[in-house]
Amino acid sequence: MIGFLTLLKREVMRFIKDALDTIAPPTVDVILYMLIFGLALGARLGEVQGVSYIQFMMPGLILMSIIRNSFYNPAYSLFQSRWDGNIADALSSPLSYTQMALAIILGGVARGLLVGVLVLIAALVLTNLPFAHPILVLVYGLSVSIAFAGLGCIVGLCAKNWEGINTVNVFLLDPLVLLGGVFYSLEMVRGIAVIESLTRLNPFTYIIGGFRGALLGTTEADAIIGLILALGLGVVLVMLSILLFRVGYHLKA
Amino acid sequence: MIVPAISFQHLRKAYRNLIALDDLCLDLQPGEFFGLLGPNGAGKTTSLHTIIGLVKPTAGRVLIKDLDAVRDYRQVHRLVGITFQEFVLDAQFLNVREILIYQAGYFGVSPKHAGSRADELLQQFALWDKRASRVQELSGGMKRRLMLAKALMHDPEILILDEPTAGADVELRHQIWEMLQDFHQQGKTILLTTHYLEEAERLCERVAILQKGRLLAVGSPKELARQRDQHRLEDVFLELIRSDKQ
Ligand SMILES: Nc1ncnc2c1ncn2[C@@H]1O[C@H](COP(=O)(O)OP(=O)(O)OP(=O)(O)O)[C@@H](O)[C@H]1O
Ligand SMILES: [Mg+2]
């Protein structure tokens, strides 16, 4: 257990010691979105699903922060450890491969939830969020965080260079999140065929919708589908990370 | 029968069509000081890495005190301390002392215990003044010493050292020799690789000479020299390597 906690501590200290580069930018970034889209433009958009636009977009922004930061920490940490060679320290220790994968994933969860909470606090300064189903909020936040930390772990193992990590962000994370209805409801894009169908096909629409429902009490997407998707994704991606560690993918010659 | 500290059994490693290790069979006795010698690319690092599971054997196996390096990797890792040929140091955000403490942590040593152990080793390896420095601020020789200290944090029974004196100045080399002899006296098994044959001659009870993954000779430096009417291990080495190439 000490071994596992040590590696987890390393993964957490890694971003805490560097908070100005790891925590501050994504938080500030999202606060800017809140100010521009929420306060400035949102005022002209009126109500969406029975809440003000700024309220409507907050759950998506919080989830977006959790996703990105849960992903980045394991992806960069693992890739850098492979790059520098110091991954060999963990690999030659008595840690099990499962422990290694889980510690690295939990490091990502810690960063994702920390940024998520900071963004939530900023959101509460700008508007009110009713926390309709607090337990569900927590379950959503946690399972999404675990899923994307798992993805980060996988990408950290698979990436061949630094750019590879960013590529995943641009081609996978951003489209999933942005076309998952962070900034609009299905109602708002009805008739714009491309956007509407992409949004309907996107599993994130249901996860973000469910999270929004939990936080605001709105009910566009089916909360249970979102939850099942989030939990399922978490389980699959974590298992896959553990599997890659076990076979030593890009870790052993 | 005594269980060997390390037993390479018909070990074979192929990288695509390059054969890095070819049916390597070799036993190290507990407490033995053993040198693995060979030209660049002979397969020294590859064989050391199979012990801790960084290299997956293509065929054959490695046993460490009867534990399988692949199957029983966690128990094996507890017994072994390793220094790598390259500088493997977690330099992302840790300072010198923290590197040692985290290393011990991975091996399950409690933080309190690790702190005093780190201080002890920092003094022993003359790194005390650098304890708060970043790795980037260390000289090559200091990094070598830090890697050695790191390998010793969990007080392993078996020490595996991949060119521990590469890049060390004369004085440091002598210091490292003394330390290694100390460990040897404490009964630890030591397996080292080196390109300095007088170093192997001075330290090792037995050496193995490897070329292209094949074992050319095993024995004590004296014995090997006597068999070939030579005085120095270096001459034995050159003779074996050259005649094997023909
Ligand atoms: N990851 C790898 N992929 C492909 N080939 C490799 C890999 N690692 C080592 N080799 C090859 O295996 C052979 C043995 O390499 P190894 O590093 O074990 O040699 P060595 O005896 O330690 O050499 P040196 O004295 O230069 O350190 C070399 O031909 C090397 O090119
Ligand atoms: Mg080598």
Coordinates of C-alpha atoms and ligand atoms in Angstrom, one line a residue:
Chain A
M1 CA 0.0 0.0 0.0
I2 CA 2.9 2.4 0.7
G3 CA 4.2 1.8 -2.8
F4 CA 0.8 2.6 -4.4
L5 CA 0.4 5.7 -2.2
T6 CA 3.9 6.9 -3.1
L7 CA 3.2 6.7 -6.8
L8 CA -0.2 8.4 -6.3
K9 CA 1.5 11.1 -4.3
R10 CA 4.0 11.6 -7.1
E11 CA 1.3 11.9 -9.7
V12 CA -0.5 14.5 -7.5
M13 CA 2.6 16.5 -6.5
R14 CA 3.6 16.7 -10.1
F15 CA 0.7 19.0 -10.9
I16 CA 0.5 20.7 -7.4
K17 CA 4.1 21.8 -7.5
D18 CA 3.5 23.2 -11.0
A19 CA 0.0 24.6 -10.3
L20 CA 0.7 27.8 -12.2
D21 CA 1.1 25.7 -15.3
T22 CA -1.3 22.9 -14.6
I23 CA -4.2 24.3 -12.6
A24 CA -4.4 28.0 -13.3
P25 CA -4.5 28.1 -17.1
P26 CA -7.4 25.7 -17.6
T27 CA -9.4 27.3 -14.8
V28 CA -8.8 30.8 -16.1
D29 CA -9.6 29.6 -19.6
V30 CA -13.0 28.3 -18.6
I31 CA -13.8 31.4 -16.5
L32 CA -13.3 33.4 -19.7
Y33 CA -15.9 31.2 -21.5
M34 CA -18.2 31.9 -18.6
L35 CA -17.8 35.6 -18.8
I36 CA -18.0 35.9 -22.6
F37 CA -20.6 33.3 -23.5
G38 CA -22.5 33.2 -20.2
L39 CA -22.6 36.8 -19.1
A40 CA -22.1 38.8 -22.3
L41 CA -23.8 36.7 -25.0
G42 CA -26.0 34.6 -22.8
A43 CA -28.0 37.6 -21.7
R44 CA -29.4 37.9 -25.2
L45 CA -30.3 34.2 -25.5
G46 CA -33.0 34.1 -22.9
E47 CA -34.0 30.8 -21.2
V48 CA -32.9 27.3 -22.3
Q49 CA -34.7 24.4 -20.8
G50 CA -36.3 26.6 -18.3
V51 CA -33.0 28.1 -16.9
S52 CA -30.9 31.1 -17.9
Y53 CA -28.3 30.5 -20.6
I54 CA -25.4 31.1 -18.2
Q55 CA -26.9 28.4 -15.9
F56 CA -27.5 26.1 -18.8
M57 CA -23.8 26.2 -19.9
M58 CA -22.2 25.8 -16.5
P59 CA -22.6 22.0 -16.1
G60 CA -21.0 21.5 -19.6
L61 CA -18.1 23.7 -18.8
I62 CA -17.5 22.0 -15.5
L63 CA -17.5 18.6 -17.1
M64 CA -15.3 19.9 -19.9
S65 CA -12.7 21.0 -17.3
I66 CA -12.9 17.6 -15.6
I67 CA -12.4 15.8 -18.9
R68 CA -9.5 17.8 -20.1
N69 CA -7.6 17.8 -16.8
S70 CA -8.2 14.2 -15.9
F71 CA -6.9 13.4 -19.4
Y72 CA -3.8 15.6 -19.5
N73 CA -2.2 14.6 -16.2
P74 CA -1.7 10.9 -16.9
A75 CA -1.1 11.4 -20.6
Y76 CA 1.8 13.9 -20.0
S77 CA 3.1 12.3 -16.9
L78 CA 3.3 8.9 -18.4
F79 CA 4.7 10.0 -21.7
Q80 CA 7.3 12.1 -20.0
S81 CA 8.3 9.2 -17.7
R82 CA 8.7 7.1 -20.8
W83 CA 10.6 9.8 -22.6
D84 CA 13.0 10.4 -19.7
G85 CA 13.3 6.7 -18.9
N86 CA 12.3 7.1 -15.3
I87 CA 9.2 4.9 -15.8
A88 CA 11.8 2.2 -15.2
D89 CA 11.8 3.2 -11.5
A90 CA 8.2 2.1 -11.1
L91 CA 8.6 -0.9 -13.4
S92 CA 11.5 -2.3 -11.4
S93 CA 9.7 -1.8 -8.1
P94 CA 7.4 -4.3 -6.3
L95 CA 4.4 -2.3 -7.5
S96 CA 2.0 -4.5 -9.4
Y97 CA 1.1 -3.3 -12.9
T98 CA -2.5 -2.8 -11.8
Q99 CA -1.3 -0.6 -9.0
M100 CA 0.8 1.5 -11.4
A101 CA -2.1 2.0 -13.7
L102 CA -4.5 2.9 -10.9
A103 CA -2.2 5.3 -9.2
I104 CA -1.5 7.1 -12.5
I105 CA -5.3 7.2 -13.2
L106 CA -6.1 8.5 -9.7
G107 CA -3.6 11.2 -10.1
G108 CA -5.6 12.4 -13.2
V109 CA -8.8 12.1 -11.3
A110 CA -7.4 14.3 -8.5
R111 CA -6.4 17.0 -11.0
G112 CA -9.6 16.7 -13.0
L113 CA -11.7 17.1 -9.8
L114 CA -9.6 19.9 -8.4
V115 CA -10.0 22.0 -11.6
G116 CA -13.7 20.9 -11.7
V117 CA -14.3 22.2 -8.2
L118 CA -12.4 25.5 -8.9
V119 CA -14.6 26.0 -12.0
L120 CA -17.7 25.1 -10.0
I121 CA -16.8 27.8 -7.4
A122 CA -16.3 30.3 -10.2
A123 CA -19.7 29.3 -11.6
L124 CA -21.3 29.8 -8.2
V125 CA -19.9 33.3 -8.1
L126 CA -21.5 34.2 -11.4
T127 CA -24.8 32.4 -11.1
N128 CA -26.7 30.0 -8.8
L129 CA -26.8 26.2 -9.4
P130 CA -29.5 24.4 -7.5
F131 CA -27.7 21.0 -7.1
A132 CA -31.0 19.1 -7.8
H133 CA -29.4 15.7 -7.3
P134 CA -26.1 16.1 -5.4
I135 CA -25.2 12.4 -5.3
L136 CA -25.7 12.1 -9.0
V137 CA -23.5 15.2 -9.5
L138 CA -20.7 13.4 -7.6
V139 CA -21.2 10.1 -9.4
Y140 CA -21.1 11.8 -12.8
G141 CA -18.1 13.9 -12.0
L142 CA -16.2 10.9 -10.6
S143 CA -17.0 8.5 -13.4
V144 CA -16.3 11.0 -16.2
S145 CA -13.0 11.8 -14.5
I146 CA -12.0 8.2 -14.1
A147 CA -12.9 7.5 -17.7
F148 CA -10.8 10.3 -19.1
A149 CA -7.9 9.7 -16.8
G150 CA -8.0 6.1 -18.1
L151 CA -7.9 7.5 -21.7
G152 CA -5.0 9.7 -20.7
C153 CA -3.2 6.7 -19.3
I154 CA -3.7 4.8 -22.6
V155 CA -2.6 7.8 -24.7
G156 CA 0.4 8.3 -22.5
L157 CA 1.4 4.7 -23.2
C158 CA 0.6 4.8 -26.9
A159 CA 1.9 8.2 -27.9
K160 CA 5.0 8.3 -30.0
N161 CA 5.7 12.0 -29.5
W162 CA 4.5 15.0 -27.6
E163 CA 2.3 16.2 -30.4
G164 CA 0.4 12.9 -30.3
I165 CA -1.2 13.8 -27.0
N166 CA -2.5 17.1 -28.4
T167 CA -3.8 15.4 -31.5
V168 CA -6.0 13.3 -29.3
N169 CA -7.3 16.4 -27.6
V170 CA -8.0 18.2 -30.9
F171 CA -9.5 15.3 -32.8
L172 CA -11.3 13.4 -30.0
L173 CA -11.9 15.4 -26.8
D174 CA -12.8 18.8 -28.2
P175 CA -15.3 17.5 -30.8
L176 CA -16.9 15.1 -28.3
V177 CA -17.3 17.9 -25.8
L178 CA -18.1 20.8 -28.0
L179 CA -20.6 18.7 -30.1
G180 CA -22.0 17.3 -26.9
G181 CA -24.2 20.3 -26.2
V182 CA -22.0 22.2 -23.8
F183 CA -23.2 25.5 -25.4
Y184 CA -26.5 24.5 -26.9
S185 CA -29.5 22.3 -26.4
L186 CA -30.9 20.0 -29.0
E187 CA -33.8 22.3 -29.2
M188 CA -31.6 25.2 -30.2
V189 CA -30.0 23.3 -33.2
R190 CA -33.2 21.7 -34.5
G191 CA -33.2 22.0 -38.2
I192 CA -29.4 22.4 -38.6
A193 CA -29.0 18.8 -39.8
V194 CA -25.3 18.3 -39.5
I195 CA -25.0 19.7 -36.0
E196 CA -28.2 18.0 -34.8
S197 CA -27.3 14.6 -36.0
L198 CA -23.7 14.8 -34.8
T199 CA -25.0 15.9 -31.4
R200 CA -27.6 13.1 -31.3
L201 CA -24.9 10.5 -32.2
N202 CA -22.4 11.8 -29.7
P203 CA -22.5 9.8 -26.4
F204 CA -21.4 13.0 -24.6
T205 CA -24.7 14.7 -25.3
Y206 CA -26.2 12.2 -22.9
I207 CA -23.5 12.4 -20.3
I208 CA -23.5 16.2 -20.3
G209 CA -27.3 16.2 -20.4
G210 CA -27.4 13.9 -17.5
F211 CA -24.9 15.9 -15.5
R212 CA -26.9 19.1 -16.3
G213 CA -30.0 17.4 -15.1
A214 CA -28.3 16.4 -11.8
L215 CA -27.0 19.9 -11.3
L216 CA -29.9 22.0 -12.5
G217 CA -32.9 19.7 -12.5
T218 CA -33.4 20.1 -16.2
T219 CA -34.5 17.0 -18.2
E220 CA -33.6 17.0 -21.8
A221 CA -31.5 13.9 -22.0
D222 CA -32.3 10.7 -20.3
A223 CA -30.2 10.8 -17.1
I224 CA -29.8 7.0 -16.8
I225 CA -28.4 6.6 -20.3
G226 CA -25.8 9.3 -19.6
L227 CA -24.9 7.6 -16.3
I228 CA -24.6 4.2 -17.9
L229 CA -22.4 5.6 -20.6
A230 CA -20.1 7.4 -18.2
L231 CA -19.7 4.4 -15.9
G232 CA -19.3 2.0 -18.8
L233 CA -16.7 4.2 -20.4
G234 CA -14.9 4.5 -17.0
V235 CA -14.8 0.7 -16.5
V236 CA -13.7 -0.1 -20.1
L237 CA -10.9 2.5 -20.2
V238 CA -9.5 1.6 -16.8
M239 CA -9.5 -2.1 -17.7
L240 CA -7.7 -1.3 -20.9
S241 CA -5.1 0.8 -19.1
I242 CA -4.4 -2.0 -16.7
L243 CA -4.2 -4.5 -19.6
L244 CA -1.6 -2.3 -21.4
F245 CA 0.5 -2.1 -18.3
R246 CA 0.3 -5.8 -17.9
V247 CA 1.5 -6.6 -21.4
G248 CA 4.1 -3.8 -21.0
Y249 CA 2.9 -2.0 -24.1
H250 CA 5.6 0.5 -25.0
L251 CA 7.1 -0.2 -21.6
K252 CA 9.1 -3.4 -22.2
A253 CA 11.3 -4.5 -25.0
Chain B
M1 CA 22.0 -27.8 -3.4
I2 CA 22.4 -24.1 -3.1
V3 CA 19.8 -22.1 -5.0
P4 CA 21.6 -19.7 -7.3
A5 CA 21.0 -16.0 -6.7
I6 CA 20.4 -15.5 -10.4
S7 CA 20.0 -18.3 -13.0
F8 CA 19.7 -17.5 -16.7
Q9 CA 18.2 -20.6 -18.3
H10 CA 18.4 -21.0 -22.0
L11 CA 17.6 -17.4 -22.3
R12 CA 17.0 -16.1 -25.8
K13 CA 16.0 -12.6 -26.9
A14 CA 15.4 -11.6 -30.4
Y15 CA 14.5 -8.1 -31.7
R16 CA 12.9 -8.9 -35.1
N17 CA 15.8 -10.7 -36.8
L18 CA 18.5 -9.5 -34.5
I19 CA 19.5 -12.0 -31.9
A20 CA 20.5 -10.1 -28.8
L21 CA 20.8 -13.2 -26.5
D22 CA 21.3 -16.6 -27.8
D23 CA 20.6 -19.5 -25.4
L24 CA 22.3 -17.9 -22.5
C25 CA 22.9 -20.3 -19.5
L26 CA 24.6 -18.9 -16.5
D27 CA 24.3 -19.3 -12.7
L28 CA 25.4 -16.8 -10.1
Q29 CA 26.0 -18.0 -6.6
P30 CA 24.6 -16.1 -3.6
G31 CA 27.1 -13.6 -2.4
E32 CA 29.1 -13.8 -5.6
F33 CA 30.7 -10.7 -7.2
F34 CA 30.2 -11.4 -10.9
G35 CA 31.1 -9.4 -14.0
L36 CA 29.4 -9.5 -17.3
L37 CA 31.8 -8.4 -20.0
G38 CA 31.5 -8.0 -23.8
P39 CA 31.9 -5.4 -26.6
N40 CA 29.2 -2.9 -27.4
G41 CA 26.0 -4.6 -28.4
A42 CA 27.0 -7.9 -26.9
G43 CA 23.7 -8.2 -24.9
K44 CA 24.9 -7.2 -21.4
T45 CA 22.2 -4.7 -20.8
T46 CA 19.6 -6.9 -22.4
S47 CA 20.4 -9.7 -20.0
L48 CA 20.3 -7.5 -16.9
H49 CA 16.9 -6.1 -18.0
T50 CA 15.4 -9.6 -18.3
I51 CA 16.1 -9.9 -14.5
I52 CA 13.7 -7.1 -13.7
G53 CA 11.3 -7.7 -16.4
L54 CA 12.1 -4.7 -18.6
V55 CA 12.9 -7.1 -21.4
K56 CA 10.6 -10.0 -22.1
P57 CA 12.5 -13.1 -23.1
T58 CA 11.7 -14.7 -26.4
A59 CA 12.5 -18.1 -24.9
G60 CA 14.0 -19.5 -21.8
R61 CA 13.7 -17.8 -18.4
V62 CA 15.5 -16.1 -15.5
L63 CA 15.2 -17.3 -12.0
I64 CA 16.1 -15.1 -9.0
K65 CA 16.4 -17.3 -5.9
D66 CA 14.1 -19.7 -7.7
L67 CA 11.5 -17.0 -8.4
D68 CA 10.6 -16.5 -12.0
A69 CA 11.5 -13.0 -13.2
V70 CA 8.3 -12.7 -15.2
R71 CA 5.7 -14.6 -13.1
D72 CA 7.0 -13.5 -9.7
Y73 CA 8.1 -10.0 -10.7
R74 CA 6.9 -8.3 -7.5
Q75 CA 8.9 -10.6 -5.2
V76 CA 11.9 -10.5 -7.5
H77 CA 11.9 -6.7 -7.5
R78 CA 12.0 -6.6 -3.8
L79 CA 15.2 -8.6 -3.8
V80 CA 16.9 -6.6 -6.5
G81 CA 18.4 -3.1 -6.7
I82 CA 19.5 -1.9 -10.1
T83 CA 21.4 1.0 -11.6
F84 CA 20.8 1.6 -15.3
Q85 CA 23.4 2.4 -17.9
E86 CA 21.7 5.6 -18.7
F87 CA 20.8 8.2 -16.2
V88 CA 17.4 7.2 -15.0
L89 CA 16.4 9.8 -12.5
D90 CA 12.9 11.2 -11.9
A91 CA 13.9 14.8 -12.6
Q92 CA 10.5 16.2 -13.4
F93 CA 10.0 18.0 -10.1
L94 CA 11.9 16.1 -7.4
N95 CA 15.1 17.2 -5.7
V96 CA 17.9 14.8 -4.9
R97 CA 16.7 13.8 -1.5
E98 CA 13.1 13.4 -2.7
I99 CA 14.2 11.1 -5.5
L100 CA 15.6 8.8 -2.8
I101 CA 12.6 9.0 -0.6
Y102 CA 10.1 8.3 -3.4
Q103 CA 12.2 5.4 -4.6
A104 CA 12.1 3.9 -1.1
G105 CA 8.3 4.5 -1.1
Y106 CA 7.8 2.5 -4.3
F107 CA 9.5 -0.4 -2.4
G108 CA 7.1 0.0 0.6
V109 CA 9.5 1.7 2.9
S110 CA 7.7 4.1 5.3
P111 CA 8.4 7.8 4.8
K112 CA 10.0 8.1 8.2
H113 CA 12.3 5.3 7.7
A114 CA 13.1 6.4 4.2
G115 CA 14.1 9.9 5.4
S116 CA 16.8 8.6 7.7
R117 CA 18.0 6.0 5.2
A118 CA 18.2 8.7 2.5
D119 CA 20.3 11.0 4.8
E120 CA 22.6 8.1 5.6
L121 CA 23.2 7.3 1.9
L122 CA 23.4 11.0 0.9
Q123 CA 26.3 11.3 3.4
Q124 CA 27.9 8.1 2.4
F125 CA 27.8 9.1 -1.3
A126 CA 29.0 12.7 -0.6
L127 CA 25.8 14.1 -1.9
W128 CA 24.7 15.7 1.3
D129 CA 25.5 19.3 0.1
K130 CA 23.4 18.6 -3.0
R131 CA 20.4 17.1 -1.2
A132 CA 18.1 20.0 -2.1
S133 CA 19.4 20.4 -5.7
R134 CA 17.6 19.4 -8.9
V135 CA 19.1 16.6 -11.0
Q136 CA 19.9 19.1 -13.7
E137 CA 22.3 20.8 -11.4
L138 CA 24.4 17.6 -10.8
S139 CA 27.5 16.6 -12.6
G140 CA 27.7 13.2 -14.3
G141 CA 29.6 11.6 -11.5
M142 CA 27.1 12.9 -9.0
K143 CA 24.3 11.4 -11.0
R144 CA 26.1 8.1 -11.0
R145 CA 26.4 8.3 -7.2
L146 CA 22.7 9.2 -6.8
M147 CA 21.7 6.3 -9.0
L148 CA 23.8 4.0 -6.7
A149 CA 22.2 5.4 -3.6
K150 CA 18.8 5.0 -5.2
A151 CA 19.4 1.3 -5.9
L152 CA 20.4 0.8 -2.2
M153 CA 17.4 2.6 -0.6
H154 CA 15.5 -0.6 0.0
D155 CA 18.6 -2.5 1.1
P156 CA 18.4 -5.2 -1.7
E157 CA 20.1 -8.6 -1.4
I158 CA 21.1 -8.5 -5.1
L159 CA 22.7 -5.5 -6.8
I160 CA 22.7 -5.2 -10.5
L161 CA 24.9 -2.5 -11.9
D162 CA 25.0 -1.6 -15.5
E163 CA 28.4 0.2 -16.1
P164 CA 28.3 1.9 -12.6
T165 CA 31.7 3.5 -13.1
A166 CA 31.1 4.9 -16.6
G167 CA 32.1 8.5 -16.7
A168 CA 33.4 8.5 -13.1
D169 CA 36.7 10.2 -12.4
V170 CA 39.6 8.2 -10.9
E171 CA 38.8 9.1 -7.4
L172 CA 35.1 8.3 -7.7
R173 CA 35.9 5.1 -9.4
H174 CA 38.0 4.0 -6.4
Q175 CA 35.3 5.1 -4.0
I176 CA 32.7 3.1 -5.9
W177 CA 35.1 0.1 -5.9
E178 CA 35.4 0.4 -2.1
M179 CA 31.7 0.6 -1.6
L180 CA 31.0 -2.4 -3.9
Q181 CA 33.6 -4.4 -2.0
D182 CA 31.8 -3.4 1.2
F183 CA 28.5 -4.7 -0.1
H184 CA 30.2 -7.8 -1.2
Q185 CA 31.6 -8.3 2.3
Q186 CA 28.1 -7.9 3.6
G187 CA 27.1 -10.9 1.6
K188 CA 25.2 -9.2 -1.2
T189 CA 25.3 -10.7 -4.6
I190 CA 26.6 -8.2 -7.2
L191 CA 26.3 -8.5 -11.0
L192 CA 28.0 -5.7 -12.8
T193 CA 28.8 -4.9 -16.4
T194 CA 31.9 -2.8 -17.3
H195 CA 34.1 -2.0 -20.2
Y196 CA 37.1 -1.5 -17.8
L197 CA 38.6 -4.9 -17.7
E198 CA 41.1 -4.1 -14.9
E199 CA 38.0 -3.1 -12.9
A200 CA 36.5 -6.5 -13.5
E201 CA 39.8 -8.2 -12.7
R202 CA 40.1 -6.3 -9.4
L203 CA 36.6 -6.8 -8.2
C204 CA 34.9 -9.8 -9.7
E205 CA 35.3 -13.4 -8.4
R206 CA 34.0 -14.6 -11.8
V207 CA 33.4 -13.0 -15.1
A208 CA 31.5 -14.1 -18.2
I209 CA 32.5 -12.9 -21.6
L210 CA 29.6 -12.3 -24.1
Q211 CA 29.7 -11.6 -27.8
K212 CA 26.6 -11.2 -30.0
G213 CA 24.5 -12.7 -27.3
R214 CA 26.6 -15.9 -26.9
L215 CA 28.7 -16.8 -23.9
L216 CA 32.3 -17.2 -24.9
A217 CA 33.8 -18.0 -21.5
V218 CA 33.1 -18.1 -17.8
G219 CA 35.5 -18.3 -14.9
S220 CA 37.6 -16.4 -12.5
P221 CA 39.8 -13.8 -14.2
K222 CA 42.9 -15.7 -13.0
E223 CA 41.7 -19.0 -14.3
L224 CA 40.8 -17.6 -17.7
A225 CA 44.2 -16.0 -18.0
R226 CA 46.0 -19.1 -17.0
Q227 CA 44.1 -21.3 -19.4
R228 CA 45.2 -19.0 -22.2
D229 CA 48.7 -18.3 -21.1
Q230 CA 48.0 -14.7 -20.6
H231 CA 48.6 -12.3 -17.7
R232 CA 45.8 -9.9 -18.0
L233 CA 42.0 -10.3 -18.4
E234 CA 42.2 -7.7 -21.2
D235 CA 44.4 -9.9 -23.3
V236 CA 42.1 -12.9 -22.7
F237 CA 39.1 -10.7 -23.7
L238 CA 40.7 -9.6 -26.9
E239 CA 41.9 -13.0 -27.9
L240 CA 38.4 -14.5 -27.4
I241 CA 36.6 -11.7 -29.1
R242 CA 38.9 -11.7 -32.1
S243 CA 39.0 -15.5 -32.6
D244 CA 35.2 -15.6 -32.3
K245 CA 34.8 -13.1 -35.0
Q246 CA 36.8 -15.2 -37.5
Ligands
LIG1 N1 14.8 -2.1 -27.8 C1 15.6 -2.6 -28.7 N2 15.1 -2.8 -30.0 C2 15.9 -3.4 -30.9 N3 17.2 -3.8 -30.7 C3 17.7 -3.6 -29.5 C4 16.9 -3.1 -28.4 N4 17.7 -3.0 -27.3 C5 18.9 -3.6 -27.7 N5 18.9 -3.9 -28.9 C6 20.0 -4.6 -29.6 O1 20.4 -5.7 -28.9 C7 21.8 -5.9 -28.9 C8 22.3 -6.0 -27.5 O2 22.1 -4.7 -26.9 P1 22.6 -4.4 -25.4 O3 22.1 -3.0 -25.1 O4 22.1 -5.5 -24.5 O5 24.2 -4.4 -25.5 P2 25.3 -4.1 -24.4 O6 26.1 -5.3 -24.3 O7 24.7 -3.6 -23.2 O8 26.1 -3.0 -25.2 P3 26.8 -1.7 -24.5 O9 28.2 -2.1 -24.1 O10 27.0 -0.8 -25.7 O11 26.0 -1.1 -23.5 C9 22.3 -4.7 -29.7 O12 22.6 -5.2 -31.0 C10 21.2 -3.7 -29.7 O13 21.2 -3.0 -30.9
MG2 MG 24.7 -1.9 -22.2

